[in-house]
mmCIF file of C-alpha atoms in Angstrom:
data_model
loop_
_atom_site.group_PDB
_atom_site.id
_atom_site.type_symbol
_atom_site.label_atom_id
_atom_site.label_comp_id
_atom_site.label_asym_id
_atom_site.label_seq_id
_atom_site.Cartn_x
_atom_site.Cartn_y
_atom_site.Cartn_z
ATOM 1 C CA GLY S 1 -4.139 3.319 -33.005
ATOM 2 C CA ALA S 2 -2.691 0.318 -31.183
ATOM 3 C CA GLY S 3 -1.442 0.843 -27.679
ATOM 4 C CA VAL S 4 1.394 -0.787 -25.807
ATOM 5 C CA SER S 5 1.005 -4.557 -25.780
ATOM 6 C CA GLN S 6 2.579 -7.074 -23.440
ATOM 7 C CA SER S 7 2.790 -10.838 -23.425
ATOM 8 C CA PRO S 8 2.030 -13.105 -21.797
ATOM 9 C CA SER S 9 -0.739 -11.555 -19.748
ATOM 10 C CA ASN S 10 -0.159 -14.109 -17.015
ATOM 11 C CA LYS S 11 2.838 -16.278 -16.258
ATOM 12 C CA VAL S 12 3.117 -18.907 -13.553
ATOM 13 C CA THR S 13 6.533 -20.424 -13.013
ATOM 14 C CA GLU S 14 8.413 -22.462 -10.487
ATOM 15 C CA LYS S 15 11.102 -21.019 -8.284
ATOM 16 C CA GLY S 16 14.478 -21.189 -9.976
ATOM 17 C CA LYS S 17 13.171 -21.091 -13.549
ATOM 18 C CA ASP S 18 13.941 -18.300 -16.019
ATOM 19 C CA VAL S 19 11.153 -16.204 -17.537
ATOM 20 C CA GLU S 20 10.925 -13.766 -20.441
ATOM 21 C CA LEU S 21 8.378 -10.990 -20.627
ATOM 22 C CA ARG S 22 7.724 -9.140 -23.847
ATOM 23 C CA CYS S 23 6.707 -5.564 -24.584
ATOM 24 C CA ASP S 24 5.640 -4.061 -27.921
ATOM 25 C CA PRO S 25 5.633 -0.267 -27.604
ATOM 26 C CA ILE S 26 3.470 2.106 -29.567
ATOM 27 C CA SER S 27 4.829 2.436 -33.092
ATOM 28 C CA GLY S 28 7.222 5.339 -33.417
ATOM 29 C CA HIS S 29 7.825 5.740 -29.697
ATOM 30 C CA THR S 30 11.517 6.016 -29.012
ATOM 31 C CA ALA S 31 11.520 5.730 -25.234
ATOM 32 C CA LEU S 32 10.551 2.532 -23.416
ATOM 33 C CA TYR S 33 10.284 1.846 -19.690
ATOM 34 C CA TRP S 34 9.754 -1.189 -17.483
ATOM 35 C CA TYR S 35 8.112 -0.865 -14.070
ATOM 36 C CA ARG S 36 7.137 -3.409 -11.455
ATOM 37 C CA GLN S 37 3.990 -3.290 -9.338
ATOM 38 C CA SER S 38 4.044 -5.407 -6.212
ATOM 39 C CA LEU S 39 2.129 -5.409 -2.955
ATOM 40 C CA GLY S 40 5.095 -4.605 -0.815
ATOM 41 C CA GLN S 41 6.873 -2.089 -3.039
ATOM 42 C CA GLY S 42 4.149 -0.309 -4.955
ATOM 43 C CA LEU S 43 5.084 0.851 -8.440
ATOM 44 C CA GLU S 44 8.826 0.985 -9.014
ATOM 45 C CA PHE S 45 10.971 1.846 -12.001
ATOM 46 C CA LEU S 46 13.193 -0.915 -13.374
ATOM 47 C CA ILE S 47 14.891 0.097 -16.619
ATOM 48 C CA TYR S 48 14.713 2.635 -19.437
ATOM 49 C CA PHE S 49 15.637 2.496 -23.127
ATOM 50 C CA GLN S 50 16.043 5.432 -25.467
ATOM 51 C CA GLY S 51 16.913 4.799 -29.092
ATOM 52 C CA ASN S 52 20.391 3.370 -29.480
ATOM 53 C CA SER S 53 21.702 4.800 -26.237
ATOM 54 C CA ALA S 54 22.846 2.572 -23.412
ATOM 55 C CA PRO S 55 19.874 1.699 -21.212
ATOM 56 C CA ASP S 56 19.502 3.097 -17.719
ATOM 57 C CA LYS S 57 19.426 0.035 -15.487
ATOM 58 C CA SER S 58 19.450 1.878 -12.186
ATOM 59 C CA GLY S 59 16.158 0.374 -11.028
ATOM 60 C CA LEU S 60 16.920 -3.304 -11.597
ATOM 61 C CA PRO S 61 16.743 -5.015 -8.193
ATOM 62 C CA SER S 62 19.421 -7.634 -8.812
ATOM 63 C CA ASP S 63 21.692 -9.079 -11.476
ATOM 64 C CA ARG S 64 19.101 -11.764 -12.119
ATOM 65 C CA PHE S 65 17.142 -9.116 -14.010
ATOM 66 C CA SER S 66 18.119 -8.007 -17.500
ATOM 67 C CA ALA S 67 16.402 -6.454 -20.478
ATOM 68 C CA GLU S 68 17.088 -5.774 -24.095
ATOM 69 C CA ARG S 69 15.435 -3.839 -26.840
ATOM 70 C CA THR S 70 15.898 -5.076 -30.373
ATOM 71 C CA GLY S 71 15.810 -2.731 -33.332
ATOM 72 C CA GLY S 72 14.601 0.113 -31.181
ATOM 73 C CA SER S 73 11.173 -1.472 -30.852
ATOM 74 C CA VAL S 74 10.281 -4.689 -29.012
ATOM 75 C CA SER S 75 11.743 -5.193 -25.557
ATOM 76 C CA THR S 76 12.225 -8.348 -23.505
ATOM 77 C CA LEU S 77 12.647 -8.403 -19.739
ATOM 78 C CA THR S 78 14.360 -11.556 -18.515
ATOM 79 C CA ILE S 79 14.386 -12.783 -14.954
ATOM 80 C CA GLN S 80 16.790 -15.620 -14.228
ATOM 81 C CA ARG S 81 16.451 -18.082 -11.375
ATOM 82 C CA THR S 82 13.133 -16.594 -10.303
ATOM 83 C CA GLN S 83 12.371 -16.163 -6.633
ATOM 84 C CA GLN S 84 9.008 -15.871 -4.918
ATOM 85 C CA GLU S 85 9.642 -12.191 -4.223
ATOM 86 C CA ASP S 86 9.728 -11.625 -7.992
ATOM 87 C CA SER S 87 5.981 -12.217 -8.077
ATOM 88 C CA ALA S 88 4.443 -8.978 -9.286
ATOM 89 C CA VAL S 89 2.831 -7.267 -12.229
ATOM 90 C CA TYR S 90 5.422 -6.075 -14.720
ATOM 91 C CA LEU S 91 4.345 -2.996 -16.650
ATOM 92 C CA CYS S 92 5.850 -1.595 -19.806
ATOM 93 C CA ALA S 93 5.404 1.994 -20.975
ATOM 94 C CA SER S 94 6.501 4.011 -23.988
ATOM 95 C CA ARG S 95 6.843 7.686 -24.847
ATOM 96 C CA PRO S 96 7.141 9.429 -28.204
ATOM 97 C CA ARG S 97 10.433 11.113 -27.369
ATOM 98 C CA ALA S 98 13.085 11.028 -24.729
ATOM 99 C CA SER S 99 12.835 14.629 -23.682
ATOM 100 C CA GLY S 100 10.064 17.123 -23.298
ATOM 101 C CA THR S 101 6.803 16.660 -21.540
ATOM 102 C CA ASP S 102 5.388 13.670 -23.367
ATOM 103 C CA THR S 103 3.165 11.262 -21.516
ATOM 104 C CA GLN S 104 4.122 7.670 -20.799
ATOM 105 C CA TYR S 105 1.540 5.194 -22.046
ATOM 106 C CA PHE S 106 1.318 1.870 -20.262
ATOM 107 C CA GLY S 107 0.561 -1.622 -21.420
ATOM 108 C CA PRO S 108 -1.807 -3.984 -19.594
ATOM 109 C CA GLY S 109 1.037 -5.676 -17.758
ATOM 110 C CA THR S 110 2.226 -9.241 -17.219
ATOM 111 C CA ARG S 111 1.251 -10.847 -13.945
ATOM 112 C CA LEU S 112 4.102 -13.090 -12.830
ATOM 113 C CA THR S 113 3.536 -15.676 -10.134
ATOM 114 C CA VAL S 114 6.515 -17.633 -8.816
ATOM 115 C CA LEU S 115 5.519 -20.750 -6.914
ATOM 116 C CA ALA A 1 14.890 12.975 -5.098
ATOM 117 C CA GLN A 2 11.407 13.699 -6.288
ATOM 118 C CA SER A 3 8.509 12.092 -4.464
ATOM 119 C CA VAL A 4 4.747 12.177 -4.126
ATOM 120 C CA ALA A 5 2.548 11.133 -1.252
ATOM 121 C CA GLN A 6 -1.004 9.903 -1.300
ATOM 122 C CA PRO A 7 -2.175 10.104 2.306
ATOM 123 C CA GLU A 8 -5.380 8.088 1.854
ATOM 124 C CA ASP A 9 -5.381 4.373 1.120
ATOM 125 C CA GLN A 10 -9.076 4.503 0.273
ATOM 126 C CA VAL A 11 -11.686 7.140 -0.455
ATOM 127 C CA ASN A 12 -15.385 6.358 -0.253
ATOM 128 C CA VAL A 13 -17.963 8.542 -1.937
ATOM 129 C CA ALA A 14 -21.583 8.188 -2.968
ATOM 130 C CA GLU A 15 -22.498 8.342 -6.632
ATOM 131 C CA GLY A 16 -23.321 11.876 -7.700
ATOM 132 C CA ASN A 17 -21.233 13.488 -4.986
ATOM 133 C CA PRO A 18 -17.990 15.327 -5.679
ATOM 134 C CA LEU A 19 -14.791 13.406 -5.122
ATOM 135 C CA THR A 20 -11.254 14.401 -4.193
ATOM 136 C CA VAL A 21 -8.189 12.165 -4.194
ATOM 137 C CA LYS A 22 -5.248 13.821 -2.497
ATOM 138 C CA CYS A 23 -1.645 14.059 -3.604
ATOM 139 C CA THR A 24 1.243 16.116 -2.273
ATOM 140 C CA TYR A 25 4.636 16.401 -3.862
ATOM 141 C CA SER A 26 8.233 17.100 -2.987
ATOM 142 C CA VAL A 27 10.463 18.188 -5.860
ATOM 143 C CA SER A 28 13.494 20.228 -6.643
ATOM 144 C CA GLY A 29 12.843 22.430 -9.610
ATOM 145 C CA ASN A 30 9.640 22.580 -11.583
ATOM 146 C CA PRO A 31 7.188 19.780 -10.855
ATOM 147 C CA TYR A 32 5.805 17.718 -13.688
ATOM 148 C CA LEU A 33 2.861 15.868 -12.175
ATOM 149 C CA PHE A 34 0.602 13.120 -13.476
ATOM 150 C CA TRP A 35 -2.478 11.171 -12.516
ATOM 151 C CA TYR A 36 -3.087 7.631 -13.708
ATOM 152 C CA VAL A 37 -5.983 5.266 -13.052
ATOM 153 C CA GLN A 38 -5.869 1.487 -12.885
ATOM 154 C CA TYR A 39 -8.979 -0.617 -13.282
ATOM 155 C CA PRO A 40 -8.944 -4.243 -12.068
ATOM 156 C CA ASN A 41 -6.569 -6.443 -14.061
ATOM 157 C CA ARG A 42 -5.692 -3.567 -16.351
ATOM 158 C CA GLY A 43 -2.627 -1.442 -16.892
ATOM 159 C CA LEU A 44 -2.330 2.212 -15.987
ATOM 160 C CA GLN A 45 -4.396 4.693 -17.962
ATOM 161 C CA PHE A 46 -3.308 8.303 -18.241
ATOM 162 C CA LEU A 47 -5.793 10.831 -16.861
ATOM 163 C CA LEU A 48 -4.044 14.180 -16.897
ATOM 164 C CA LYS A 49 -0.799 16.014 -16.308
ATOM 165 C CA TYR A 50 0.474 19.364 -15.096
ATOM 166 C CA ILE A 51 3.500 20.815 -16.810
ATOM 167 C CA THR A 52 3.043 24.561 -16.632
ATOM 168 C CA GLY A 53 0.338 27.141 -17.106
ATOM 169 C CA ASP A 54 -3.139 27.047 -15.605
ATOM 170 C CA ASN A 55 -3.331 25.562 -12.160
ATOM 171 C CA LEU A 56 -6.550 23.731 -13.024
ATOM 172 C CA VAL A 57 -5.872 20.878 -15.405
ATOM 173 C CA LYS A 58 -8.700 19.057 -17.148
ATOM 174 C CA GLY A 59 -8.324 15.440 -18.155
ATOM 175 C CA SER A 60 -10.125 12.327 -19.278
ATOM 176 C CA TYR A 61 -13.498 11.047 -18.029
ATOM 177 C CA GLY A 62 -14.442 14.398 -16.478
ATOM 178 C CA PHE A 63 -11.544 14.469 -14.034
ATOM 179 C CA GLU A 64 -9.555 17.556 -13.208
ATOM 180 C CA ALA A 65 -6.686 18.360 -10.887
ATOM 181 C CA GLU A 66 -5.664 21.508 -9.130
ATOM 182 C CA PHE A 67 -1.996 22.384 -8.841
ATOM 183 C CA ASN A 68 -1.272 24.363 -5.675
ATOM 184 C CA LYS A 69 2.314 25.495 -5.376
ATOM 185 C CA SER A 70 2.039 26.961 -1.888
ATOM 186 C CA GLN A 71 0.579 23.749 -0.503
ATOM 187 C CA THR A 72 2.669 21.511 -2.796
ATOM 188 C CA SER A 73 -0.463 19.624 -3.703
ATOM 189 C CA PHE A 74 -2.005 18.207 -6.847
ATOM 190 C CA HIS A 75 -5.400 16.847 -5.818
ATOM 191 C CA LEU A 76 -7.577 14.968 -8.293
ATOM 192 C CA LYS A 77 -11.218 16.014 -8.427
ATOM 193 C CA LYS A 78 -14.473 15.248 -10.143
ATOM 194 C CA PRO A 79 -17.705 17.195 -9.612
ATOM 195 C CA SER A 80 -19.997 14.164 -9.729
ATOM 196 C CA ALA A 81 -18.720 10.648 -9.094
ATOM 197 C CA LEU A 82 -19.863 7.583 -11.021
ATOM 198 C CA VAL A 83 -19.846 3.985 -9.820
ATOM 199 C CA SER A 84 -17.642 3.235 -12.814
ATOM 200 C CA ASP A 85 -14.992 5.595 -11.402
ATOM 201 C CA SER A 86 -14.210 2.978 -8.756
ATOM 202 C CA ALA A 87 -10.566 2.093 -9.329
ATOM 203 C CA LEU A 88 -7.025 2.583 -8.059
ATOM 204 C CA TYR A 89 -5.594 6.056 -8.639
ATOM 205 C CA PHE A 90 -1.909 6.909 -8.758
ATOM 206 C CA CYS A 91 -0.247 10.270 -8.543
ATOM 207 C CA ALA A 92 3.211 10.478 -10.117
ATOM 208 C CA VAL A 93 6.026 12.962 -10.588
ATOM 209 C CA ARG A 94 8.660 13.054 -13.275
ATOM 210 C CA ASP A 95 12.101 12.348 -11.900
ATOM 211 C CA GLY A 96 15.166 13.275 -13.849
ATOM 212 C CA LEU A 97 15.860 15.645 -16.655
ATOM 213 C CA GLY A 98 17.242 12.988 -18.926
ATOM 214 C CA PHE A 99 15.190 9.873 -19.164
ATOM 215 C CA GLN A 100 12.386 11.089 -16.978
ATOM 216 C CA LYS A 101 11.201 8.049 -15.112
ATOM 217 C CA LEU A 102 8.008 8.373 -13.130
ATOM 218 C CA VAL A 103 7.975 8.126 -9.351
ATOM 219 C CA PHE A 104 4.586 6.968 -8.140
ATOM 220 C CA GLY A 105 2.643 7.407 -4.979
ATOM 221 C CA THR A 106 1.312 4.389 -3.147
ATOM 222 C CA GLY A 107 -2.092 4.661 -4.758
ATOM 223 C CA THR A 108 -5.576 5.476 -3.477
ATOM 224 C CA ARG A 109 -8.478 3.138 -3.966
ATOM 225 C CA LEU A 110 -11.653 5.023 -4.849
ATOM 226 C CA LEU A 111 -14.927 3.300 -4.054
ATOM 227 C CA VAL A 112 -18.084 4.925 -5.379
ATOM 228 C CA SER A 113 -21.258 3.481 -3.951
ATOM 229 C CA PRO A 114 -24.596 3.548 -5.774
#
């Protein structure tokens, strides 16, 4: 079946602009995660959604970052007033359930470049 | 907090030789450990995981990993490397009982030469 999809695959923006990154999880997966992969920080957790529960935002690096998940499916990560240090690959992952030992499956990522 | 360490930035091996990519962990409670692989310009692909049971876990593409509790290690292995195995490998540990985010190691680049 279809895996996790993300769009756009690449995004180049100017410093100070807002960007939106989209994630379509695997159908039926209730848990959704955003991670960031950057040269200086490696792979780091950003935010987690589970069903209708309040998201865990403990990994968001600043208040310029926000995310929402509509209808328990598609998620959008928004970065306001982008900075050059926001340049990274943003990865989305989904899991079938919130608990248990299920595997997280990752999308191909969105490469964000802030000029 | 849970953590994993990958002590090698890069591992070089000749095609046909066995390969090992090292990972050690530090956890409180039972460790749930994962290996992922990332090919150039691609997302992370799941290889295998250890939850409980047999210490030798078999995964995709002929890879396996050995869980060693006394050495707190979870090394990735393959008996015979292929050039196509060249990629970036990440060890990860589940952190948190609730939402279970993954905490990743810094990654090890595997280079298999013909």
